[in-house]
Coordinates of C-alpha atoms in Angstrom, one line a residue:
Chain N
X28 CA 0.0 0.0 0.0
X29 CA 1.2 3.7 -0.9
X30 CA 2.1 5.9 1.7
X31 CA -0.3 8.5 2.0
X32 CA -0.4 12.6 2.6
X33 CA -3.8 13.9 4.2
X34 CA -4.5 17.7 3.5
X35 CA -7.0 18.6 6.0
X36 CA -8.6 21.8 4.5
X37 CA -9.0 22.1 0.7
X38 CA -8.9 26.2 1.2
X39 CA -6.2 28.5 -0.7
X40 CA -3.7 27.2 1.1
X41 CA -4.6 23.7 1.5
X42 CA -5.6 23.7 -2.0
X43 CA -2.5 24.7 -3.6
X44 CA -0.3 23.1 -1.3
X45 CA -2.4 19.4 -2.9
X46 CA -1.3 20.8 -6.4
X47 CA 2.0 21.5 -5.8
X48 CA 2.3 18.1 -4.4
X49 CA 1.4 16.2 -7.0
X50 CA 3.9 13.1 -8.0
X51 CA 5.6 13.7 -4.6
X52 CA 7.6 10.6 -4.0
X53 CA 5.2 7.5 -4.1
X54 CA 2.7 8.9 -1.8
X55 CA -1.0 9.2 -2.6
X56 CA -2.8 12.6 -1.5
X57 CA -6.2 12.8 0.1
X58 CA -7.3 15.8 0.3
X59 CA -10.1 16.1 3.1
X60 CA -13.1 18.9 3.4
X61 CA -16.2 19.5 4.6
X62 CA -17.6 22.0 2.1
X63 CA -18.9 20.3 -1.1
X64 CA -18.7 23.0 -3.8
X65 CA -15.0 22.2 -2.5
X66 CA -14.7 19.0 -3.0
X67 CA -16.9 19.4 -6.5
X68 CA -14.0 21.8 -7.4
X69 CA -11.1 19.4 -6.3
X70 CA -12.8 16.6 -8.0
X71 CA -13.0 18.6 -11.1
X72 CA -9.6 19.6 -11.2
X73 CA -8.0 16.4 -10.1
X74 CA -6.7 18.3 -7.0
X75 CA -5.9 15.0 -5.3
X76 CA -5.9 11.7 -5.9
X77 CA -8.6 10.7 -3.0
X78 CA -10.9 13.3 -1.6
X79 CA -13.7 12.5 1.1
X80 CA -15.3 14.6 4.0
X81 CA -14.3 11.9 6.7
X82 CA -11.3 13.0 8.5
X83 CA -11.3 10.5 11.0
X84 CA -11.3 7.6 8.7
X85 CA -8.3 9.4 6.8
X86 CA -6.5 10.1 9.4
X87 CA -5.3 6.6 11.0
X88 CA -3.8 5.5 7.5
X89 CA -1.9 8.7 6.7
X90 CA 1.7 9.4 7.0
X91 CA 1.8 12.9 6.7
X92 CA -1.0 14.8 7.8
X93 CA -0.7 18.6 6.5
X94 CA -3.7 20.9 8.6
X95 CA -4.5 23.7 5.9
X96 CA -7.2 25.4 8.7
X97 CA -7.7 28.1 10.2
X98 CA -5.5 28.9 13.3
X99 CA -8.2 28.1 15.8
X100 CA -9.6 25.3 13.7
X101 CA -6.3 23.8 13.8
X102 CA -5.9 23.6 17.3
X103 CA -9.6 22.4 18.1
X104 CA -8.8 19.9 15.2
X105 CA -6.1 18.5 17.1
X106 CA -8.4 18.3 20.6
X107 CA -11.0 16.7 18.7
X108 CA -8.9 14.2 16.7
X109 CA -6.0 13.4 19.2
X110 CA -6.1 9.2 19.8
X111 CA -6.7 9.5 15.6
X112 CA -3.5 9.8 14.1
X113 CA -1.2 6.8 13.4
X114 CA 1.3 6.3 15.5
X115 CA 4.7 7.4 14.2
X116 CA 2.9 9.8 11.9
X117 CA 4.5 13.5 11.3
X118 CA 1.4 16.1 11.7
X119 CA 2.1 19.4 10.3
X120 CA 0.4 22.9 9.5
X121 CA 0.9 26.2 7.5
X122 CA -0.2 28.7 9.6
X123 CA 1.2 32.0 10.1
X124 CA 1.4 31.7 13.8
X125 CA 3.3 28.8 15.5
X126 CA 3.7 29.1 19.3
X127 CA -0.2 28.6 19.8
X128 CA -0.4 26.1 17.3
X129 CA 2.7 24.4 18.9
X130 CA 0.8 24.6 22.5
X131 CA -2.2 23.0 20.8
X132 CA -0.3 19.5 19.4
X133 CA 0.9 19.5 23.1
X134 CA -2.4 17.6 23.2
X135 CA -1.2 14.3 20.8
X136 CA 0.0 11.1 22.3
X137 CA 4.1 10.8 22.0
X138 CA 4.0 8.7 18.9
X139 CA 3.0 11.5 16.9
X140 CA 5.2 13.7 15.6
X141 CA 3.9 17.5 15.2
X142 CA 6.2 19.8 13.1
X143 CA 4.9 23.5 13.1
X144 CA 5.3 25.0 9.5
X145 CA 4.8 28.1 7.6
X146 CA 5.4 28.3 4.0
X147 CA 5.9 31.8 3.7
X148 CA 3.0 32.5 0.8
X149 CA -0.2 33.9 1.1
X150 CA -3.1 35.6 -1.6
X151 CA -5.5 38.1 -1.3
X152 CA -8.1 35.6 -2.4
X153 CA -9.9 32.7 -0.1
X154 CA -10.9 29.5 -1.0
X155 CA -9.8 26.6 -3.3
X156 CA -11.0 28.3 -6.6
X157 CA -8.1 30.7 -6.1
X158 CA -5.6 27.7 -5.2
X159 CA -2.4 27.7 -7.3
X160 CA 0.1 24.8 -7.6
X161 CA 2.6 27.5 -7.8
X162 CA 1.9 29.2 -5.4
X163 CA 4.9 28.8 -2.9
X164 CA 7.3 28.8 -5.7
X165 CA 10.5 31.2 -3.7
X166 CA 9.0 31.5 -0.5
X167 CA 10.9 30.6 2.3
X168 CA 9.5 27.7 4.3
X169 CA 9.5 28.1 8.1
X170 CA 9.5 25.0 10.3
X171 CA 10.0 24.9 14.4
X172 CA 10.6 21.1 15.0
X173 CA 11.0 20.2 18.9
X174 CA 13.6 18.7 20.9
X175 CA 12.0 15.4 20.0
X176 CA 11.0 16.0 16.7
X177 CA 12.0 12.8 14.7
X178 CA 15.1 14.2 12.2
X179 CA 13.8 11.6 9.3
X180 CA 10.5 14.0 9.3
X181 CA 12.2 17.0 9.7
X182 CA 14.3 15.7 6.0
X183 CA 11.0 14.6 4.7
X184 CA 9.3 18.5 5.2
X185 CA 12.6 19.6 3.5
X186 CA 12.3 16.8 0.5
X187 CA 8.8 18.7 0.2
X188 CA 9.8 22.0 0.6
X189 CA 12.0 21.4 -2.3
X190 CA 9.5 19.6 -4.3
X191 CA 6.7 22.5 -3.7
X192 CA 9.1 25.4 -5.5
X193 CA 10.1 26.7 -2.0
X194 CA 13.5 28.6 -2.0
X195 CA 15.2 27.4 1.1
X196 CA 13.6 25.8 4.4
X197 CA 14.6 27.6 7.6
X198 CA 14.6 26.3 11.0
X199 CA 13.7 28.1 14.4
X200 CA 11.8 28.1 17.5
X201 CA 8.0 28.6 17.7
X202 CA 9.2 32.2 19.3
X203 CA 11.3 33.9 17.0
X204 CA 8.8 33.0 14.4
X205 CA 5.9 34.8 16.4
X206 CA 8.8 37.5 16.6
X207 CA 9.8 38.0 13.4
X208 CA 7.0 37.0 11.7
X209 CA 5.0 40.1 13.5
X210 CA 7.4 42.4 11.7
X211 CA 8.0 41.0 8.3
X212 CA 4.0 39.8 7.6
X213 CA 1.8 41.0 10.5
X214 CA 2.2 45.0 10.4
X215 CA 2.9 44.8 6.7
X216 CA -1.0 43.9 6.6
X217 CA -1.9 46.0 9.7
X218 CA 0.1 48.9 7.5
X219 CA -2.0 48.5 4.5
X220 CA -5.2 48.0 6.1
X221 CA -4.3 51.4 8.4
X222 CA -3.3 53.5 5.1
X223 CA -6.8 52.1 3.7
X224 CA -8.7 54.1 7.1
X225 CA -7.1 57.1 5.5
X226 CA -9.9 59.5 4.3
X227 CA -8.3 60.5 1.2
X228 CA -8.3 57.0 0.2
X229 CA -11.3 57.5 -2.5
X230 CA -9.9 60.7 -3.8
X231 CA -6.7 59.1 -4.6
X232 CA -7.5 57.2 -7.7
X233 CA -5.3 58.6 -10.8
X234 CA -2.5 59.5 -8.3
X235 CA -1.4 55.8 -7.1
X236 CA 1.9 54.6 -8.0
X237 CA 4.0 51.4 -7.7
X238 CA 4.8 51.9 -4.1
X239 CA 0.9 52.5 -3.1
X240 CA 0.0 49.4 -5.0
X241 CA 2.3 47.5 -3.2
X242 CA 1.7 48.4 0.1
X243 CA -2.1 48.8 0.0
X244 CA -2.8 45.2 -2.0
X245 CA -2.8 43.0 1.3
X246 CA -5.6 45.4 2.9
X247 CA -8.5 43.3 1.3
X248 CA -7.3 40.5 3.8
X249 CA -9.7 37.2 5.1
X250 CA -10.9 38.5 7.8
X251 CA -11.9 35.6 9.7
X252 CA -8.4 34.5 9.3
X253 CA -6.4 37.6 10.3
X254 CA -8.5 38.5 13.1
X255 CA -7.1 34.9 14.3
X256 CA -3.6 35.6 13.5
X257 CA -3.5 39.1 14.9
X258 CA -5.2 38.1 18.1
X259 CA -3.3 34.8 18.8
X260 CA 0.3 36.9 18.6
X261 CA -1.2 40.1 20.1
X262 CA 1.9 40.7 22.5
X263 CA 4.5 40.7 19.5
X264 CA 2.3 42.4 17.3
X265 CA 1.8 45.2 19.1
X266 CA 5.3 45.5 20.5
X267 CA 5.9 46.1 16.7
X268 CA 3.1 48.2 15.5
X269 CA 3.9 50.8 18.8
X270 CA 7.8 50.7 17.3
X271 CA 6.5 51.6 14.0
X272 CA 4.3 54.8 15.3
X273 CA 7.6 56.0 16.9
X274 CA 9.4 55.7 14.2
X275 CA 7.0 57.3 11.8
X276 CA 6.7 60.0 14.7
X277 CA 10.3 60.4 14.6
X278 CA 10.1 61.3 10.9
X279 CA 7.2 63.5 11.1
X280 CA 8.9 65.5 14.2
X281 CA 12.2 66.1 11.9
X282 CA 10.2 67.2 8.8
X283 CA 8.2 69.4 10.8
X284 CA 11.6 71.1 12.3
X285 CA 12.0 72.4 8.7
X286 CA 16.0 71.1 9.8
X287 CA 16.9 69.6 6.3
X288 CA 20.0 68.8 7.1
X289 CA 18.9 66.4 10.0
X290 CA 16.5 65.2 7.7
X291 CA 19.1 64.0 5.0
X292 CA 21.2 62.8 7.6
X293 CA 18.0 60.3 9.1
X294 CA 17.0 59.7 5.7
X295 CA 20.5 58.3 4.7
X296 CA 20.6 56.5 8.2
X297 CA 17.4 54.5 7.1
X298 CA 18.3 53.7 3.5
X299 CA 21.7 52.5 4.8
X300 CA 20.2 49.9 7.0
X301 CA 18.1 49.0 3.9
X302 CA 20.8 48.4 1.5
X303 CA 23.0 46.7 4.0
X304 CA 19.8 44.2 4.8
X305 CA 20.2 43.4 1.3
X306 CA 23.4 42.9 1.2
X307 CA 23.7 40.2 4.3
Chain V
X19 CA 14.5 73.7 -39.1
X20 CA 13.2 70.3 -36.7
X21 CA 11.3 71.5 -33.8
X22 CA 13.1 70.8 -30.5
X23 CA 12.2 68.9 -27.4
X24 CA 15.0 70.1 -25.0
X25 CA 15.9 67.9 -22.1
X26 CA 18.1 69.3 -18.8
X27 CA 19.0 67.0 -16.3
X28 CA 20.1 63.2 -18.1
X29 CA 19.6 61.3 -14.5
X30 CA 17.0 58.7 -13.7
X31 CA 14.1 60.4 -15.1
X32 CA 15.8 62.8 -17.8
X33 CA 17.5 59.9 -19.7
X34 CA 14.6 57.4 -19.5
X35 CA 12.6 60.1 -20.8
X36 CA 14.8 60.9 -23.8
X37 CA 14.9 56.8 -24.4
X38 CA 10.9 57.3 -24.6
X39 CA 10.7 60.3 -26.3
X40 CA 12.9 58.4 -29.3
X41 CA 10.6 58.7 -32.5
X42 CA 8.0 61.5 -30.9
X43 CA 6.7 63.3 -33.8
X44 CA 9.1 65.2 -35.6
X45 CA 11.0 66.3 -33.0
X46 CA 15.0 66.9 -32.7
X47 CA 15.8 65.7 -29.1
X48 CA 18.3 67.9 -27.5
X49 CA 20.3 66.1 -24.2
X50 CA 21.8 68.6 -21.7
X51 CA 23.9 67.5 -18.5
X52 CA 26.7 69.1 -16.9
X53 CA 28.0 66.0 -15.8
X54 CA 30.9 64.2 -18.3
X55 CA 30.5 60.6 -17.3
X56 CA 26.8 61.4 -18.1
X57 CA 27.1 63.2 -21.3
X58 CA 29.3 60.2 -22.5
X59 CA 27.1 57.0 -21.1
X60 CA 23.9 58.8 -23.2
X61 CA 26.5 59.5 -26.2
X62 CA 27.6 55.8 -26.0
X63 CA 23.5 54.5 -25.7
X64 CA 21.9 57.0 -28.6
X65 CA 20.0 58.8 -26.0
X66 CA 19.1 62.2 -28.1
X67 CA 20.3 63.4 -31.5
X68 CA 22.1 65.9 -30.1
X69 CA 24.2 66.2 -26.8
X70 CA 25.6 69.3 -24.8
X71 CA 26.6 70.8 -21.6
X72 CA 25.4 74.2 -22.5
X73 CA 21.8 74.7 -21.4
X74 CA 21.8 78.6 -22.2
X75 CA 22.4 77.8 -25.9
X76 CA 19.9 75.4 -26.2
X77 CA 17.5 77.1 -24.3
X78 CA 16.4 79.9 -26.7
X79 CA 16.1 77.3 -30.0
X80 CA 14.1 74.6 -27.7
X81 CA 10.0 74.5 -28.1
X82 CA 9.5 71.9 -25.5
X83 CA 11.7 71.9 -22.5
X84 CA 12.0 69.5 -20.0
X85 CA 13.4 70.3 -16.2
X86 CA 14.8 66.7 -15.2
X87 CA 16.4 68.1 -12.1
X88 CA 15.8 67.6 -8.6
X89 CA 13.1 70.3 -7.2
X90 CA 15.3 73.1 -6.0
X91 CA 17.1 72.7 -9.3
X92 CA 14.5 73.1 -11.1
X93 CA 13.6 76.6 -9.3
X94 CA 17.2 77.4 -9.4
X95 CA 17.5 76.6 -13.1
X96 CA 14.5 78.9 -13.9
X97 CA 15.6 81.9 -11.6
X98 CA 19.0 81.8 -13.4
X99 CA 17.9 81.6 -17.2
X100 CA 14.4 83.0 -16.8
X101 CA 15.2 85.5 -20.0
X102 CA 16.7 82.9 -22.1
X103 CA 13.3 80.8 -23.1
X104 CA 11.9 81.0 -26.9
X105 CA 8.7 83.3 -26.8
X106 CA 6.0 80.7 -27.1
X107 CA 7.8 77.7 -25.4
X108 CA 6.2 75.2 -23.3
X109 CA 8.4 74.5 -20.3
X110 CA 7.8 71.2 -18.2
X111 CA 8.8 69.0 -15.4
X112 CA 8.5 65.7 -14.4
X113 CA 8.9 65.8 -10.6
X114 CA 7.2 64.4 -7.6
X115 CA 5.7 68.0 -6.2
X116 CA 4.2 70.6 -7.6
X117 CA 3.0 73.5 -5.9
X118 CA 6.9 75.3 -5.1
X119 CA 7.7 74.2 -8.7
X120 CA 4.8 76.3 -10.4
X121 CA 5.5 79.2 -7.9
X122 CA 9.3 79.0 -8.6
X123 CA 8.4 79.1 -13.0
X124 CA 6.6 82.9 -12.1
X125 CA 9.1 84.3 -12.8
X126 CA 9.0 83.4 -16.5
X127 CA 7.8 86.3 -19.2
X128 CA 4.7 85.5 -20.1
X129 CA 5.1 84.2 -24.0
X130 CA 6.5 81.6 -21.9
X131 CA 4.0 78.8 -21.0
X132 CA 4.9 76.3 -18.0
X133 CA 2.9 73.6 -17.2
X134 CA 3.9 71.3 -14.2
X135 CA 4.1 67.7 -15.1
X136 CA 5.0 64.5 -12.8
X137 CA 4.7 61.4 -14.7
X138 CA 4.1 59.4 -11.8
X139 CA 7.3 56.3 -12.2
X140 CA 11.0 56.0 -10.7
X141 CA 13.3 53.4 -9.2
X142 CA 15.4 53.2 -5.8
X143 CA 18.6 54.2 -7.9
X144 CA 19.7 57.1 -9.7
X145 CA 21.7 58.4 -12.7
X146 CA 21.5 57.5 -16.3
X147 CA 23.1 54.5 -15.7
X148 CA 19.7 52.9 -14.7
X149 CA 17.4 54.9 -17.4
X150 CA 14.6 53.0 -18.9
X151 CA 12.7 53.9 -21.8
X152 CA 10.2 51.9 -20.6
X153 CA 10.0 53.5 -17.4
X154 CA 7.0 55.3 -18.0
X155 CA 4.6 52.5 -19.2
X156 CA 1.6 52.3 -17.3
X157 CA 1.8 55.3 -15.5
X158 CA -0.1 58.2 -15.0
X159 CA 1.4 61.1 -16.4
X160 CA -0.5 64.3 -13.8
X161 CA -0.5 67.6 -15.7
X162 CA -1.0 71.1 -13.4
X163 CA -2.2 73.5 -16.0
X164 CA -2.9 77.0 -15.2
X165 CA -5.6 79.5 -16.6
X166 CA -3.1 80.9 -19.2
X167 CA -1.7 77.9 -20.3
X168 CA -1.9 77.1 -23.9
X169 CA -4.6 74.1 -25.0
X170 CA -2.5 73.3 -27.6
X171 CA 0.3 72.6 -25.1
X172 CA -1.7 70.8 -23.0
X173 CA -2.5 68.6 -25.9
X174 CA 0.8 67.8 -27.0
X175 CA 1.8 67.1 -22.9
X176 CA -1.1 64.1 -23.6
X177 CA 0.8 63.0 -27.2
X178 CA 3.7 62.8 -25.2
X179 CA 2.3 60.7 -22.6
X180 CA 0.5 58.4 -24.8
X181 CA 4.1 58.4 -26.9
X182 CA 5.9 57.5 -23.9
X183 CA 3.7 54.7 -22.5
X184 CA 1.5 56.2 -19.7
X185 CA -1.8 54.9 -19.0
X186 CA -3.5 58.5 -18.6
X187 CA -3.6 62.3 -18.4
X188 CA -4.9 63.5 -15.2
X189 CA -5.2 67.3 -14.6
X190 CA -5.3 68.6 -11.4
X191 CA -4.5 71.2 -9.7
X192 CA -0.9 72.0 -8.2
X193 CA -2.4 72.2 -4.0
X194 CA -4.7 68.6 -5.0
X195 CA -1.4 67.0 -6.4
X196 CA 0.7 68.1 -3.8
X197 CA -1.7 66.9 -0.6
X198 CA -3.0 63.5 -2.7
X199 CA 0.9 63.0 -3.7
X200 CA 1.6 63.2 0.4
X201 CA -0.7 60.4 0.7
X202 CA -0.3 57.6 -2.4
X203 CA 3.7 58.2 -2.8
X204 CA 5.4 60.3 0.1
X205 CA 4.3 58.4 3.2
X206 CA 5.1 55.4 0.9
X207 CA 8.7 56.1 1.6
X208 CA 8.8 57.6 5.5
X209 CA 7.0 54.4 5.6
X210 CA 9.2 52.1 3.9
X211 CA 12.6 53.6 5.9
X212 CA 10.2 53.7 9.7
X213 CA 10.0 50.4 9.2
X214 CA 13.8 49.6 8.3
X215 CA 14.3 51.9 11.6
X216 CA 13.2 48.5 13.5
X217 CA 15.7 47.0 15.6
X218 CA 14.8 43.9 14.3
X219 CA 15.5 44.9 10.4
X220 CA 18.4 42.5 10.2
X221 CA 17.2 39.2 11.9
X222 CA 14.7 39.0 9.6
X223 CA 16.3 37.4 7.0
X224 CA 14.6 34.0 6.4
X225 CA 10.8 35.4 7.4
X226 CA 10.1 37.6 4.7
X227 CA 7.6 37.8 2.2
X228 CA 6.0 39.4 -0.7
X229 CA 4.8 42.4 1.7
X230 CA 7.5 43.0 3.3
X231 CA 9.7 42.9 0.1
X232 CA 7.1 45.3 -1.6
X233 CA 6.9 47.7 1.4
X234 CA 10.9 48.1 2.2
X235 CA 11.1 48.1 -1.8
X236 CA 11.4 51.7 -1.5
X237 CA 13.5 52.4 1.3
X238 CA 17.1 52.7 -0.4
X239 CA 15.6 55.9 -1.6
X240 CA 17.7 59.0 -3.6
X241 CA 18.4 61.1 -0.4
X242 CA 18.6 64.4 -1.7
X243 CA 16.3 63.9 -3.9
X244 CA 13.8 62.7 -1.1
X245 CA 14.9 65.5 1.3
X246 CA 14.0 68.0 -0.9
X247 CA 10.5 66.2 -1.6
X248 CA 9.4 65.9 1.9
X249 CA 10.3 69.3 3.5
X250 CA 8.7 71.7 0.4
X251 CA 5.7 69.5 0.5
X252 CA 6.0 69.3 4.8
X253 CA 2.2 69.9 6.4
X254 CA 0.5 68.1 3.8
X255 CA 2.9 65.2 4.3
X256 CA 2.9 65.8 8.0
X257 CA -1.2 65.4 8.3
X258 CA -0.9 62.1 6.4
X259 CA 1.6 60.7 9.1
X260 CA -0.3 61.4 11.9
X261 CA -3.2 60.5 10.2
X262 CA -1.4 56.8 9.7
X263 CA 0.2 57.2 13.4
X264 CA -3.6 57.8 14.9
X265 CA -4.9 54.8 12.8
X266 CA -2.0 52.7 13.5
X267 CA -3.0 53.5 17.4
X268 CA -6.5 52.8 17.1
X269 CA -5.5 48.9 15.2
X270 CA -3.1 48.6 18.1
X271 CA -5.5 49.6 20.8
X272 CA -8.2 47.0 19.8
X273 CA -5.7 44.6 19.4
X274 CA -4.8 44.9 22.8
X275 CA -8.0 44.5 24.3
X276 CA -8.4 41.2 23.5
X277 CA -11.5 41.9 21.4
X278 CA -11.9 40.0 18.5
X279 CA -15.7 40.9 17.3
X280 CA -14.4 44.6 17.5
X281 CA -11.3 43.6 16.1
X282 CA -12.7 41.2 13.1
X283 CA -15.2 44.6 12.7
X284 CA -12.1 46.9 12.2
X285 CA -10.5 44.4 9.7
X286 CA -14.0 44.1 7.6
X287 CA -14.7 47.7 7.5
X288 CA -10.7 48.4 6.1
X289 CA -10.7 45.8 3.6
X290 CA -13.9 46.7 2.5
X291 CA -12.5 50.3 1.8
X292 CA -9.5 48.4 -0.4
X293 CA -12.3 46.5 -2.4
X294 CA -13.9 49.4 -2.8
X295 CA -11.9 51.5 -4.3
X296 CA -10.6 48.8 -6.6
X297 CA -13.9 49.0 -7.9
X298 CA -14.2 52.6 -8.5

């Protein structure tokens, strides 16, 4: 019998992350939903080789079990589903959030191996009719195995990573993640969402550039899923979004002086760090 | 005799222009640069037909000249050669404000007609090293006409544009370019270097995505240049910050309160905004 990969929510994520699997090794996908127009859709588009609504049944002959929910749905999966999995199975995610997620698998027996991950990749689009087999292509992928986290899985997630289009696969703690991850992704989208409250924002049409595009085209977020992600890493997100009023504070303060010279000289000190960044 | 398009300043903007001016009409493209290195790269790379360091000659045979310098250049550059336009001329610029430009070009006789342009494209680097005549594609090319100026100029501004690749005219006036410009590009870039201003700019590495990419795009800006930008456009770039500052607040605050219905609220009614202004 093949070896077998369950993806547990046929979503955006889910869905893509089934396509971009395709002829993985000798393992047979199965992707698993609950929503039928998704499983029409995957059916359709020979998203998977299996696909059912029965999680339970799936889950004590799969290998690798990939949970493509929503944070919370994740975690209440695991509670719900714990004496399911097959023993010396590696359970993994894709969530932008880890230490929560992490706290939830705390829940599984010992024989099952849960590997936090986070393929760095995202749309503004929900839902499996937006799923793209390419969609990871470059990204980095994030994983946070554990002190006990078997090193033949952790190779396996890296053999996929590869597989998938992913640039390079990069290894931390469930911490630094939340960290970092607040920074580079989470105020990126609370930016672009806060530029959106502006009241110019419908007067601006004819006047947007390249760097306006840019920043504002994460506003039109999921919200179900953001309000989850923003709320579940609430301490390091705001840690960085009160950093980022100083900051802009500190460049409305200077600009306001009318002292040019200062000006040029914070100006330069900011565009330094940003070339050197690009340089390491 | 060819009628002459006039070009001052080769850098960035002034060189890509003259690569996408190639073939306008029947024009003779005159290049003007003080700088040597520059005079030979656009001599080497067929920039215009002609080539020259001396703007006062050109100046009186040119019908079309374009200021390719940075802003206080430009008001510099007028001040110093107001009496050595052709009678009739139209006299143009391409940059990012407006209002100090078209107060600096009063002192211009009156046969001569300026009309304060921003074709609204650039890159983080500068010099004609990194012109591209293809610069302008897509962009919109925002005019600043004033009661006297001449239709027929205004006209040939919007050949030009469509000759050069710009998706639209948009006329407007020089205080409704200068406060919208604040918003959709200026804040762009305090943004993008605030946010390099994080301590945690260079572990982060690894954890970044398309966002963050797109956002810090901008943050190895032209410093002068920029300098200039920000503090002779300062209070309508100043309201825009603490506009973004006060809304960056109010996403922290909620955040903070652990209240996600108010939260998941705030999220809907900002996105909603993005989609609906993609709509207009």
């Amino acid at each position: 019998m093949k070896k077998q990969i369950a993806i547990i929510g046929l979503g955006l994520i889910g869905g893509s992350m089934a396509m971009a699997l395709r002829g993985f090794e000798d393992y047979e996908l199965v992707g698993v939903d609950r929503d039928p127009d998704t499983l029409a859709f995957a059916a359709a588009h020979g998203v998977a080789d299996r696909l059912t609504d029965d999680a339970p049944a799936v889950l004590s002959q799969a290998d690798v079990v990939y949970l493509c929910l929503h944070p919370r749905g994740i975690v209440r999966f695991l509670e719900a589903n714990r004496d399911r999995f097959k023993p010396g199975a590696l359970v993994t995610d894709v969530c932008g959030i880890k230490t929560a997620i992490v706290e939830g698998a705390a829940v599984l027996p010992e024989a099952v191996d849960f590997i936090g991950g986070h393929p760095m990749a995202g749309r503004e689009t929900s839902g499996i009719f937006h799923a793209d087999g390419a969609l990871f292509r470059g990204a980095h992928y994030i994983i946070t195995p554990g002190p006990r986290s078997c090193p033949s899985h952790v190779a396996l997630l890296e053999r996929i990573a590869r597989h998938i289009g992913c640039r390079d696969v990069v290894n931390t703690t469930t911490q630094k993640h939340d960290a970092i991850i607040a920074y580079t992704s989470q105020v990126m989208h609370i930016m672009a969402v806060a530029v959106c409250d502006d009241p110019d924002l419908f007067d601006c049409k004819g006047f947007e550039g390249g760097s306006f595009r840019d920043c504002t085209r994460v506003a039109a977020l999921d919200v179900p899923l953001w309000t989850e992600l923003f709320s579940m890493n609430a301490p390091a997100l705001c840690t960085v979004i009160r950093t980022l009023e100083d900051n802009l504070r500190a460049y409305r303060e200077v600009i306001e002086s009318g002292d040019t010279q200062a000006l040029a000289a914070k100006l330069a000190w900011s565009a330094d760090r940003k070339r050197h960044m690009n340089l390491e």
